[in-house]
Amino acid sequence: MDPLKALADAERKPYWLDSPAKPEPLARLFGTTTADLAVVGGGFTGLWTALMAKERDPSLDVVLLEGRRIGWAASGRNGGFAMATLTHGIANGLERWPDEIATLERLGVENLDEIGETVARYDIDCGYERTGELNVATEPWQLAEMNESLEIARELGVRIDVLDRDQVRAEVNSPTYIGGHWDRDGCAMLDPARLAWGLRQACLSLGVRVYERTPVRTMKDTGASLDLLTPHGTVRARRVALGTGVFQPLLRRLKHFLVPVYDYALMTEPLSAEQLASVGWRNRQGVGDSANQFHYYRLTGDNRILWGGYDAVYYNGGRIKPEYEQRDETFVKLAEHFAATFPQLSGLRFTHRWGGVIDTCSRFSAFFGHSHGGRVAYAAGYTGMGVGATRFGANVMLDLLAGERTERTELRMVKEKPLPFPPEPVRSAGIQMTRWSIAQADLHEGRRNLWLRTLDKMGLGFDS
């Protein structure tokens, strides 16, 4: 496969958002209105918060404000892997909250179950398939690392099939695979944009007032209300839930815990029946390889292959710019890696290439909190695992805003914050050093240098 030829006709836009199913935009907010609950952000965090607030209390007056279009950012640009894990994997959760890991695993599975139930209840057409995830190894050291937490995962009730070289290639046929683990229940595949649009419709059906193209510029506490000021109007709310991810926070404290990391993906043209047969993939699992710089890939409903990951790019200074959503160096690299993984698909072309920004924090999993005397709640820092975990985060915010002590709010994971990132320019220098060190580890059988070992001891990390 010539990567430049394969990419020649690829449109520079997110595949999921380039769809005839995309709904017409909703009206902007004009004038002043009031609400019991105002939700800021129209990605998964905000959508789940608004929907479940109305499900908990149908009499609640809920407003959702989105600065652009529902699902336009990370929620509409990801791989569509809805994961059960709330902790970015068992190993990360075990390292940080060993006394809670069994509870966190159970809550994660329940959360994913409830996502599937919600999709069915509201008849959301998002291609939801609970097919699990196939984690593949391409080097012996990766297989050894995968096996380290296998026994614990099984003790926690995770249904994992261990596959040797021939077995994993029988699932998905690549000459690069030497083994793998199939987590049977811990992942559902879906179309993330259509999930976001479906959640929008579900919110509207329950009476949520949704305003698009209505960015919130400022939040003011008047004592009587929390006033959200937009370009053409104001919402005076009793409670506010913030689901703005890595974008400019309305609470300044959040900027210390989040960095914008850009992730990139390609989408192929649909595979012919013969091409698909050459790969196998009859069980349609999501697939991820196991290097530090990893790829994730999956089939779509019309049998395209989404191929993403590997480069997790932080632009010095932590800026977010539209031009960062395209990076030809990464697209060529991804196309080359695709060709090495699936040489039998030589000649297949890519139709879309895009990037998006991830809200990354130092513990790789979401953090939560409240302010303004418990009248404002936030959830952020999903670090690439937000398709599933945002629903859990929404429930945490609603618990906090209600002042309720629940199993969720009593978790150390919920009560504790990640370590903050250092200020610039130290932040940029440290992240770039970490990216270089991660790449070196992959070249040296996973061995982590002094820099990475020091970060591990401090509980700091960088991931997508």
GROMACS .gro file of C-alpha atoms in nm:
model
  464
    1MET     CA    1   0.000   0.000   0.000
    2ASP     CA    2   0.132   0.341  -0.098
    3PRO     CA    3   0.020   0.560   0.197
    4LEU     CA    4   0.006   0.879  -0.008
    5LYS     CA    5  -0.205   0.711  -0.275
    6ALA     CA    6  -0.432   0.554  -0.013
    7LEU     CA    7  -0.483   0.896   0.147
    8ALA     CA    8  -0.516   1.096  -0.174
    9ASP     CA    9  -0.895   1.126  -0.173
   10ALA     CA   10  -0.949   1.121   0.204
   11GLU     CA   11  -1.169   1.408   0.314
   12ARG     CA   12  -1.042   1.623   0.599
   13LYS     CA   13  -1.340   1.585   0.828
   14PRO     CA   14  -1.459   1.343   1.098
   15TYR     CA   15  -1.633   1.047   0.939
   16TRP     CA   16  -1.903   1.017   1.204
   17LEU     CA   17  -2.007   1.382   1.170
   18ASP     CA   18  -2.013   1.362   0.789
   19SER     CA   19  -2.349   1.191   0.787
   20PRO     CA   20  -2.693   1.253   0.634
   21ALA     CA   21  -2.834   1.162   0.977
   22LYS     CA   22  -2.692   1.484   1.123
   23PRO     CA   23  -2.987   1.684   1.257
   24GLU     CA   24  -3.056   2.048   1.186
   25PRO     CA   25  -2.916   2.287   1.446
   26LEU     CA   26  -3.138   2.398   1.731
   27ALA     CA   27  -3.200   2.764   1.804
   28ARG     CA   28  -2.960   2.992   1.986
   29LEU     CA   29  -3.057   3.142   2.320
   30PHE     CA   30  -3.190   3.496   2.295
   31GLY     CA   31  -3.288   3.690   2.603
   32THR     CA   32  -3.304   3.583   2.966
   33THR     CA   33  -3.446   3.260   3.102
   34THR     CA   34  -3.439   3.066   3.427
   35ALA     CA   35  -3.375   2.700   3.506
   36ASP     CA   36  -3.355   2.462   3.798
   37LEU     CA   37  -3.049   2.306   3.636
   38ALA     CA   38  -2.830   2.447   3.361
   39VAL     CA   39  -2.594   2.206   3.188
   40VAL     CA   40  -2.297   2.357   3.007
   41GLY     CA   41  -2.159   2.147   2.720
   42GLY     CA   42  -2.335   1.936   2.459
   43GLY     CA   43  -2.100   1.639   2.453
   44PHE     CA   44  -2.167   1.308   2.625
   45THR     CA   45  -2.113   1.446   2.977
   46GLY     CA   46  -2.369   1.720   2.931
   47LEU     CA   47  -2.619   1.507   2.738
   48TRP     CA   48  -2.620   1.229   2.997
   49THR     CA   49  -2.651   1.484   3.278
   50ALA     CA   50  -2.951   1.658   3.124
   51LEU     CA   51  -3.124   1.333   3.032
   52MET     CA   52  -3.080   1.164   3.369
   53ALA     CA   53  -3.175   1.480   3.559
   54LYS     CA   54  -3.515   1.465   3.388
   55GLU     CA   55  -3.540   1.091   3.442
   56ARG     CA   56  -3.475   1.140   3.814
   57ASP     CA   57  -3.721   1.429   3.845
   58PRO     CA   58  -3.950   1.497   3.547
   59SER     CA   59  -4.066   1.824   3.706
   60LEU     CA   60  -3.715   1.972   3.695
   61ASP     CA   61  -3.664   2.257   3.449
   62VAL     CA   62  -3.341   2.170   3.267
   63VAL     CA   63  -3.153   2.380   3.010
   64LEU     CA   64  -2.854   2.254   2.810
   65LEU     CA   65  -2.620   2.508   2.647
   66GLU     CA   66  -2.380   2.404   2.370
   67GLY     CA   67  -2.132   2.650   2.220
   68ARG     CA   68  -2.136   2.494   1.874
   69ARG     CA   69  -2.328   2.177   1.773
   70ILE     CA   70  -2.423   1.877   1.984
   71GLY     CA   71  -2.145   1.617   1.970
   72TRP     CA   72  -1.912   1.823   1.747
   73ALA     CA   73  -1.597   1.779   1.959
   74ALA     CA   74  -1.456   1.465   2.125
   75SER     CA   75  -1.799   1.300   2.150
   76GLY     CA   76  -1.831   1.290   1.770
   77ARG     CA   77  -1.470   1.220   1.676
   78ASN     CA   78  -1.368   0.916   1.881
   79GLY     CA   79  -1.344   0.549   1.790
   80GLY     CA   80  -1.685   0.456   1.929
   81PHE     CA   81  -1.553   0.224   2.201
   82ALA     CA   82  -1.791   0.238   2.500
   83MET     CA   83  -1.582   0.079   2.772
   84ALA     CA   84  -1.696  -0.060   3.105
   85THR     CA   85  -1.380   0.054   3.281
   86LEU     CA   86  -1.405   0.374   3.485
   87THR     CA   87  -1.034   0.371   3.570
   88HIS     CA   88  -0.862   0.342   3.229
   89GLY     CA   89  -0.811  -0.028   3.285
   90ILE     CA   90  -0.779  -0.256   3.586
   91ALA     CA   91  -0.403  -0.201   3.625
   92ASN     CA   92  -0.443   0.176   3.660
   93GLY     CA   93  -0.736   0.139   3.897
   94LEU     CA   94  -0.556  -0.120   4.107
   95GLU     CA   95  -0.252   0.103   4.141
   96ARG     CA   96  -0.455   0.405   4.255
   97TRP     CA   97  -0.758   0.263   4.439
   98PRO     CA   98  -0.682  -0.100   4.530
   99ASP     CA   99  -0.939  -0.103   4.812
  100GLU     CA  100  -1.213   0.009   4.572
  101ILE     CA  101  -1.125  -0.179   4.256
  102ALA     CA  102  -1.396  -0.445   4.295
  103THR     CA  103  -1.661  -0.176   4.346
  104LEU     CA  104  -1.530   0.034   4.057
  105GLU     CA  105  -1.534  -0.265   3.823
  106ARG     CA  106  -1.891  -0.354   3.924
  107LEU     CA  107  -2.011   0.005   3.885
  108GLY     CA  108  -1.845   0.024   3.544
  109VAL     CA  109  -2.021  -0.287   3.417
  110GLU     CA  110  -2.354  -0.162   3.554
  111ASN     CA  111  -2.295   0.171   3.381
  112LEU     CA  112  -2.230   0.004   3.046
  113ASP     CA  113  -2.537  -0.217   3.092
  114GLU     CA  114  -2.745   0.095   3.153
  115ILE     CA  115  -2.609   0.265   2.841
  116GLY     CA  116  -2.735  -0.030   2.637
  117GLU     CA  117  -3.071  -0.014   2.815
  118THR     CA  118  -3.098   0.360   2.743
  119VAL     CA  119  -3.019   0.308   2.375
  120ALA     CA  120  -3.296   0.048   2.356
  121ARG     CA  121  -3.548   0.249   2.564
  122TYR     CA  122  -3.520   0.559   2.347
  123ASP     CA  123  -3.473   0.362   2.024
  124ILE     CA  124  -3.140   0.534   1.949
  125ASP     CA  125  -3.005   0.413   1.615
  126CYS     CA  126  -2.631   0.418   1.687
  127GLY     CA  127  -2.519   0.070   1.581
  128TYR     CA  128  -2.475  -0.047   1.942
  129GLU     CA  129  -2.300  -0.387   1.954
  130ARG     CA  130  -2.177  -0.542   2.283
  131THR     CA  131  -1.897  -0.735   2.112
  132GLY     CA  132  -1.616  -0.680   2.362
  133GLU     CA  133  -1.258  -0.575   2.297
  134LEU     CA  134  -0.970  -0.779   2.159
  135ASN     CA  135  -0.637  -0.667   2.302
  136VAL     CA  136  -0.359  -0.796   2.080
  137ALA     CA  137   0.015  -0.830   2.136
  138THR     CA  138   0.267  -0.780   1.856
  139GLU     CA  139   0.580  -0.825   2.072
  140PRO     CA  140   0.659  -1.080   2.347
  141TRP     CA  141   0.702  -0.809   2.612
  142GLN     CA  142   0.349  -0.686   2.545
  143LEU     CA  143   0.210  -1.034   2.602
  144ALA     CA  144   0.396  -1.059   2.933
  145GLU     CA  145   0.252  -0.727   3.051
  146MET     CA  146  -0.098  -0.828   2.947
  147ASN     CA  147  -0.073  -1.147   3.151
  148GLU     CA  148   0.034  -0.965   3.468
  149SER     CA  149  -0.316  -0.851   3.564
  150LEU     CA  150  -0.505  -1.144   3.407
  151GLU     CA  151  -0.558  -1.339   3.729
  152ILE     CA  152  -0.682  -1.032   3.917
  153ALA     CA  153  -0.917  -0.940   3.632
  154ARG     CA  154  -1.071  -1.286   3.641
  155GLU     CA  155  -1.107  -1.269   4.021
  156LEU     CA  156  -1.301  -0.945   3.968
  157GLY     CA  157  -1.540  -1.123   3.733
  158VAL     CA  158  -1.402  -1.004   3.401
  159ARG     CA  159  -1.466  -1.267   3.133
  160ILE     CA  160  -1.139  -1.286   2.939
  161ASP     CA  161  -1.040  -1.544   2.680
  162VAL     CA  162  -0.665  -1.591   2.640
  163LEU     CA  163  -0.577  -1.650   2.277
  164ASP     CA  164  -0.254  -1.787   2.133
  165ARG     CA  165  -0.114  -1.678   1.798
  166ASP     CA  166  -0.336  -1.898   1.585
  167GLN     CA  167  -0.647  -1.829   1.790
  168VAL     CA  168  -0.611  -1.451   1.781
  169ARG     CA  169  -0.543  -1.459   1.407
  170ALA     CA  170  -0.854  -1.671   1.364
  171GLU     CA  171  -1.049  -1.381   1.515
  172VAL     CA  172  -0.878  -1.101   1.321
  173ASN     CA  173  -0.618  -1.207   1.069
  174SER     CA  174  -0.295  -1.009   1.094
  175PRO     CA  175   0.059  -1.144   1.056
  176THR     CA  176   0.170  -0.904   1.331
  177TYR     CA  177  -0.026  -1.075   1.611
  178ILE     CA  178   0.142  -1.320   1.849
  179GLY     CA  179  -0.138  -1.349   2.106
  180GLY     CA  180  -0.423  -1.164   2.266
  181HIS     CA  181  -0.693  -1.129   2.530
  182TRP     CA  182  -1.059  -1.102   2.441
  183ASP     CA  183  -1.257  -0.913   2.705
  184ARG     CA  184  -1.597  -1.051   2.615
  185ASP     CA  185  -1.826  -0.809   2.797
  186GLY     CA  186  -1.629  -0.494   2.876
  187CYS     CA  187  -1.684  -0.295   2.558
  188ALA     CA  188  -1.965  -0.200   2.323
  189MET     CA  189  -1.907  -0.060   1.975
  190LEU     CA  190  -2.124   0.223   1.850
  191ASP     CA  191  -2.147   0.526   1.624
  192PRO     CA  192  -2.065   0.809   1.868
  193ALA     CA  193  -2.218   1.093   1.667
  194ARG     CA  194  -2.546   0.911   1.626
  195LEU     CA  195  -2.544   0.832   1.999
  196ALA     CA  196  -2.499   1.204   2.073
  197TRP     CA  197  -2.778   1.299   1.832
  198GLY     CA  198  -3.000   1.029   1.979
  199LEU     CA  199  -2.938   1.155   2.331
  200ARG     CA  200  -3.021   1.505   2.211
  201GLN     CA  201  -3.356   1.380   2.084
  202ALA     CA  202  -3.419   1.189   2.406
  203CYS     CA  203  -3.351   1.506   2.606
  204LEU     CA  204  -3.592   1.703   2.391
  205SER     CA  205  -3.858   1.436   2.429
  206LEU     CA  206  -3.842   1.474   2.808
  207GLY     CA  207  -3.866   1.851   2.795
  208VAL     CA  208  -3.502   1.959   2.821
  209ARG     CA  209  -3.451   2.295   2.652
  210VAL     CA  210  -3.143   2.261   2.432
  211TYR     CA  211  -2.971   2.565   2.281
  212GLU     CA  212  -2.696   2.516   2.026
  213ARG     CA  213  -2.445   2.776   1.902
  214THR     CA  214  -2.473   2.934   2.248
  215PRO     CA  215  -2.130   2.947   2.417
  216VAL     CA  216  -2.122   3.041   2.784
  217ARG     CA  217  -1.875   3.325   2.832
  218THR     CA  218  -1.902   3.385   3.207
  219MET     CA  219  -2.065   3.243   3.518
  220LYS     CA  220  -2.162   3.490   3.790
  221ASP     CA  221  -2.289   3.406   4.136
  222THR     CA  222  -2.550   3.664   4.233
  223GLY     CA  223  -2.645   3.482   4.550
  224ALA     CA  224  -3.000   3.431   4.429
  225SER     CA  225  -2.887   3.247   4.115
  226LEU     CA  226  -2.592   3.137   3.907
  227ASP     CA  227  -2.602   3.350   3.594
  228LEU     CA  228  -2.460   3.204   3.274
  229LEU     CA  229  -2.388   3.480   3.026
  230THR     CA  230  -2.395   3.395   2.655
  231PRO     CA  231  -2.351   3.622   2.351
  232HIS     CA  232  -2.723   3.696   2.321
  233GLY     CA  233  -2.877   3.588   2.649
  234THR     CA  234  -2.851   3.476   3.010
  235VAL     CA  235  -2.961   3.169   3.202
  236ARG     CA  236  -3.034   3.221   3.571
  237ALA     CA  237  -3.000   2.878   3.727
  238ARG     CA  238  -3.032   2.726   4.073
  239ARG     CA  239  -2.773   2.460   3.991
  240VAL     CA  240  -2.508   2.425   3.719
  241ALA     CA  241  -2.338   2.112   3.581
  242LEU     CA  242  -2.018   2.166   3.383
  243GLY     CA  243  -1.936   1.921   3.104
  244THR     CA  244  -1.691   2.130   2.901
  245GLY     CA  245  -1.402   1.883   2.886
  246VAL     CA  246  -1.068   2.041   2.809
  247PHE     CA  247  -1.210   2.364   2.668
  248GLN     CA  248  -1.180   2.696   2.850
  249PRO     CA  249  -1.326   2.617   3.194
  250LEU     CA  250  -1.573   2.838   3.376
  251LEU     CA  251  -1.394   2.731   3.695
  252ARG     CA  252  -1.031   2.843   3.682
  253ARG     CA  253  -0.917   2.563   3.914
  254LEU     CA  254  -0.983   2.302   3.644
  255LYS     CA  255  -0.711   2.431   3.411
  256HIS     CA  256  -0.442   2.299   3.647
  257PHE     CA  257  -0.561   1.940   3.606
  258LEU     CA  258  -0.625   1.916   3.231
  259VAL     CA  259  -0.413   1.922   2.917
  260PRO     CA  260  -0.538   1.904   2.556
  261VAL     CA  261  -0.400   1.600   2.374
  262TYR     CA  262  -0.474   1.553   2.005
  263ASP     CA  263  -0.560   1.208   1.872
  264TYR     CA  264  -0.593   1.121   1.502
  265ALA     CA  265  -0.786   0.864   1.300
  266LEU     CA  266  -0.848   0.735   0.948
  267MET     CA  267  -1.153   0.567   0.796
  268THR     CA  268  -1.134   0.328   0.503
  269GLU     CA  269  -1.381   0.278   0.224
  270PRO     CA  270  -1.619  -0.017   0.280
  271LEU     CA  271  -1.453  -0.357   0.247
  272SER     CA  272  -1.581  -0.594  -0.019
  273ALA     CA  273  -1.705  -0.935   0.094
  274GLU     CA  274  -1.378  -1.086  -0.028
  275GLN     CA  275  -1.167  -0.831   0.158
  276LEU     CA  276  -1.360  -0.880   0.479
  277ALA     CA  277  -1.327  -1.258   0.451
  278SER     CA  278  -0.949  -1.217   0.424
  279VAL     CA  279  -0.947  -1.041   0.762
  280GLY     CA  280  -1.211  -1.252   0.936
  281TRP     CA  281  -1.344  -1.034   1.217
  282ARG     CA  282  -1.669  -1.230   1.232
  283ASN     CA  283  -1.726  -1.130   1.596
  284ARG     CA  284  -1.679  -0.758   1.525
  285GLN     CA  285  -1.482  -0.679   1.839
  286GLY     CA  286  -1.308  -0.351   1.894
  287VAL     CA  287  -0.933  -0.407   1.871
  288GLY     CA  288  -0.643  -0.239   2.047
  289ASP     CA  289  -0.278  -0.328   2.035
  290SER     CA  290  -0.067  -0.322   2.348
  291ALA     CA  291   0.232  -0.095   2.294
  292ASN     CA  292   0.261   0.227   2.491
  293GLN     CA  293   0.190   0.406   2.163
  294PHE     CA  294  -0.112   0.201   2.070
  295HIS     CA  295  -0.359   0.176   1.784
  296TYR     CA  296  -0.733   0.121   1.818
  297TYR     CA  297  -0.950  -0.005   1.535
  298ARG     CA  298  -1.294  -0.141   1.461
  299LEU     CA  299  -1.551  -0.219   1.191
  300THR     CA  300  -1.837   0.016   1.116
  301GLY     CA  301  -2.190  -0.088   1.026
  302ASP     CA  302  -2.105  -0.086   0.654
  303ASN     CA  303  -1.774  -0.269   0.711
  304ARG     CA  304  -1.528   0.015   0.689
  305ILE     CA  305  -1.229   0.005   0.922
  306LEU     CA  306  -1.163   0.294   1.157
  307TRP     CA  307  -0.791   0.305   1.235
  308GLY     CA  308  -0.665   0.553   1.495
  309GLY     CA  309  -0.427   0.629   1.777
  310TYR     CA  310  -0.050   0.589   1.808
  311ASP     CA  311   0.046   0.957   1.807
  312ALA     CA  312  -0.087   1.141   2.114
  313VAL     CA  313   0.020   1.496   2.038
  314TYR     CA  314   0.050   1.784   2.282
  315TYR     CA  315   0.118   2.119   2.119
  316ASN     CA  316   0.347   2.334   2.331
  317GLY     CA  317   0.159   2.592   2.528
  318GLY     CA  318  -0.153   2.377   2.552
  319ARG     CA  319  -0.337   2.561   2.277
  320ILE     CA  320  -0.647   2.433   2.103
  321LYS     CA  321  -0.668   2.533   1.736
  322PRO     CA  322  -0.875   2.408   1.440
  323GLU     CA  323  -0.557   2.357   1.233
  324TYR     CA  324  -0.434   2.102   1.487
  325GLU     CA  325  -0.716   1.870   1.380
  326GLN     CA  326  -0.517   1.785   1.065
  327ARG     CA  327  -0.164   1.641   1.086
  328ASP     CA  328  -0.036   1.484   0.766
  329GLU     CA  329   0.274   1.341   0.932
  330THR     CA  330   0.050   1.134   1.158
  331PHE     CA  331  -0.192   1.034   0.882
  332VAL     CA  332   0.093   0.895   0.670
  333LYS     CA  333   0.231   0.709   0.970
  334LEU     CA  334  -0.111   0.560   1.047
  335ALA     CA  335  -0.155   0.451   0.684
  336GLU     CA  336   0.185   0.279   0.692
  337HIS     CA  337   0.095   0.098   1.015
  338PHE     CA  338  -0.239  -0.009   0.868
  339ALA     CA  339  -0.061  -0.159   0.567
  340ALA     CA  340   0.177  -0.352   0.793
  341THR     CA  341  -0.111  -0.487   1.002
  342PHE     CA  342  -0.334  -0.585   0.710
  343PRO     CA  343  -0.113  -0.648   0.404
  344GLN     CA  344  -0.398  -0.845   0.244
  345LEU     CA  345  -0.589  -0.515   0.210
  346SER     CA  346  -0.338  -0.359  -0.024
  347GLY     CA  347  -0.518  -0.116  -0.251
  348LEU     CA  348  -0.782  -0.019   0.004
  349ARG     CA  349  -0.827   0.358   0.022
  350PHE     CA  350  -0.914   0.594   0.303
  351THR     CA  351  -1.217   0.821   0.272
  352HIS     CA  352  -1.175   1.037   0.585
  353ARG     CA  353  -0.894   1.170   0.806
  354TRP     CA  354  -0.939   1.378   1.116
  355GLY     CA  355  -0.822   1.465   1.464
  356GLY     CA  356  -0.974   1.577   1.788
  357VAL     CA  357  -0.873   1.694   2.133
  358ILE     CA  358  -0.890   1.475   2.444
  359ASP     CA  359  -0.925   1.604   2.802
  360THR     CA  360  -0.625   1.433   2.960
  361CYS     CA  361  -0.542   1.433   3.331
  362SER     CA  362  -0.247   1.286   3.520
  363ARG     CA  363  -0.434   0.985   3.659
  364PHE     CA  364  -0.582   0.883   3.319
  365SER     CA  365  -0.939   0.874   3.449
  366ALA     CA  366  -1.209   1.128   3.527
  367PHE     CA  367  -1.213   1.349   3.834
  368PHE     CA  368  -1.508   1.522   3.995
  369GLY     CA  369  -1.595   1.804   4.230
  370HIS     CA  370  -1.823   2.087   4.325
  371SER     CA  371  -1.803   2.457   4.409
  372HIS     CA  372  -2.020   2.755   4.500
  373GLY     CA  373  -2.157   2.585   4.808
  374GLY     CA  374  -2.248   2.269   4.621
  375ARG     CA  375  -2.450   2.451   4.354
  376VAL     CA  376  -2.194   2.383   4.075
  377ALA     CA  377  -2.058   2.038   3.988
  378TYR     CA  378  -1.805   1.923   3.730
  379ALA     CA  379  -1.663   1.607   3.576
  380ALA     CA  380  -1.362   1.604   3.341
  381GLY     CA  381  -1.037   1.428   3.252
  382TYR     CA  382  -1.169   1.109   3.092
  383THR     CA  383  -0.843   1.069   2.897
  384GLY     CA  384  -0.991   0.892   2.598
  385MET     CA  385  -1.237   0.670   2.788
  386GLY     CA  386  -1.533   0.906   2.788
  387VAL     CA  387  -1.777   0.726   2.559
  388GLY     CA  388  -1.881   0.502   2.847
  389ALA     CA  389  -1.754   0.674   3.161
  390THR     CA  390  -1.927   1.008   3.093
  391ARG     CA  391  -2.256   0.855   3.199
  392PHE     CA  392  -2.104   0.761   3.534
  393GLY     CA  393  -1.961   1.113   3.562
  394ALA     CA  394  -2.303   1.260   3.495
  395ASN     CA  395  -2.452   1.053   3.776
  396VAL     CA  396  -2.177   1.171   4.011
  397MET     CA  397  -2.253   1.535   3.927
  398LEU     CA  398  -2.625   1.487   3.986
  399ASP     CA  399  -2.555   1.319   4.321
  400LEU     CA  400  -2.328   1.606   4.424
  401LEU     CA  401  -2.577   1.872   4.317
  402ALA     CA  402  -2.851   1.696   4.512
  403GLY     CA  403  -2.629   1.685   4.821
  404GLU     CA  404  -2.676   1.310   4.840
  405ARG     CA  405  -2.432   1.063   4.992
  406THR     CA  406  -2.432   0.771   4.754
  407GLU     CA  407  -2.209   0.477   4.679
  408ARG     CA  408  -2.060   0.689   4.401
  409THR     CA  409  -1.992   1.003   4.605
  410GLU     CA  410  -1.825   0.804   4.886
  411LEU     CA  411  -1.560   0.662   4.653
  412ARG     CA  412  -1.203   0.779   4.702
  413MET     CA  413  -1.187   0.806   4.325
  414VAL     CA  414  -1.463   1.068   4.341
  415LYS     CA  415  -1.334   1.251   4.648
  416GLU     CA  416  -0.970   1.274   4.538
  417LYS     CA  417  -0.818   1.492   4.267
  418PRO     CA  418  -0.535   1.401   4.030
  419LEU     CA  419  -0.199   1.565   4.072
  420PRO     CA  420  -0.196   1.895   3.884
  421PHE     CA  421   0.029   1.948   3.585
  422PRO     CA  422   0.309   2.200   3.638
  423PRO     CA  423   0.273   2.547   3.482
  424GLU     CA  424   0.413   2.636   3.142
  425PRO     CA  425   0.682   2.617   3.010
  426VAL     CA  426   0.769   2.329   3.244
  427ARG     CA  427   0.444   2.158   3.148
  428SER     CA  428   0.532   2.146   2.777
  429ALA     CA  429   0.890   2.036   2.841
  430GLY     CA  430   0.778   1.758   3.074
  431ILE     CA  431   0.508   1.628   2.840
  432GLN     CA  432   0.741   1.624   2.538
  433MET     CA  433   1.005   1.441   2.744
  434THR     CA  434   0.739   1.190   2.844
  435ARG     CA  435   0.626   1.138   2.484
  436TRP     CA  436   0.987   1.073   2.377
  437SER     CA  437   1.040   0.833   2.668
  438ILE     CA  438   0.725   0.637   2.585
  439ALA     CA  439   0.842   0.594   2.226
  440GLN     CA  440   1.180   0.476   2.350
  441ALA     CA  441   1.016   0.223   2.580
  442ASP     CA  442   0.835   0.070   2.284
  443LEU     CA  443   1.167   0.036   2.103
  444HIS     CA  444   1.332  -0.135   2.403
  445GLU     CA  445   1.088  -0.410   2.499
  446GLY     CA  446   0.879  -0.186   2.718
  447ARG     CA  447   1.163  -0.091   2.952
  448ARG     CA  448   1.084   0.242   3.118
  449ASN     CA  449   1.365   0.491   3.162
  450LEU     CA  450   1.441   0.690   3.477
  451TRP     CA  451   1.205   0.970   3.374
  452LEU     CA  452   0.906   0.738   3.334
  453ARG     CA  453   0.989   0.548   3.653
  454THR     CA  454   1.001   0.876   3.843
  455LEU     CA  455   0.663   0.981   3.705
  456ASP     CA  456   0.520   0.641   3.799
  457LYS     CA  457   0.632   0.689   4.161
  458MET     CA  458   0.476   1.035   4.169
  459GLY     CA  459   0.147   0.914   4.025
  460LEU     CA  460   0.186   1.138   3.720
  461GLY     CA  461   0.128   1.022   3.365
  462PHE     CA  462   0.050   1.116   3.009
  463ASP     CA  463  -0.181   0.912   2.789
  464SER     CA  464  -0.467   0.932   2.542
   0.00000   0.00000   0.00000
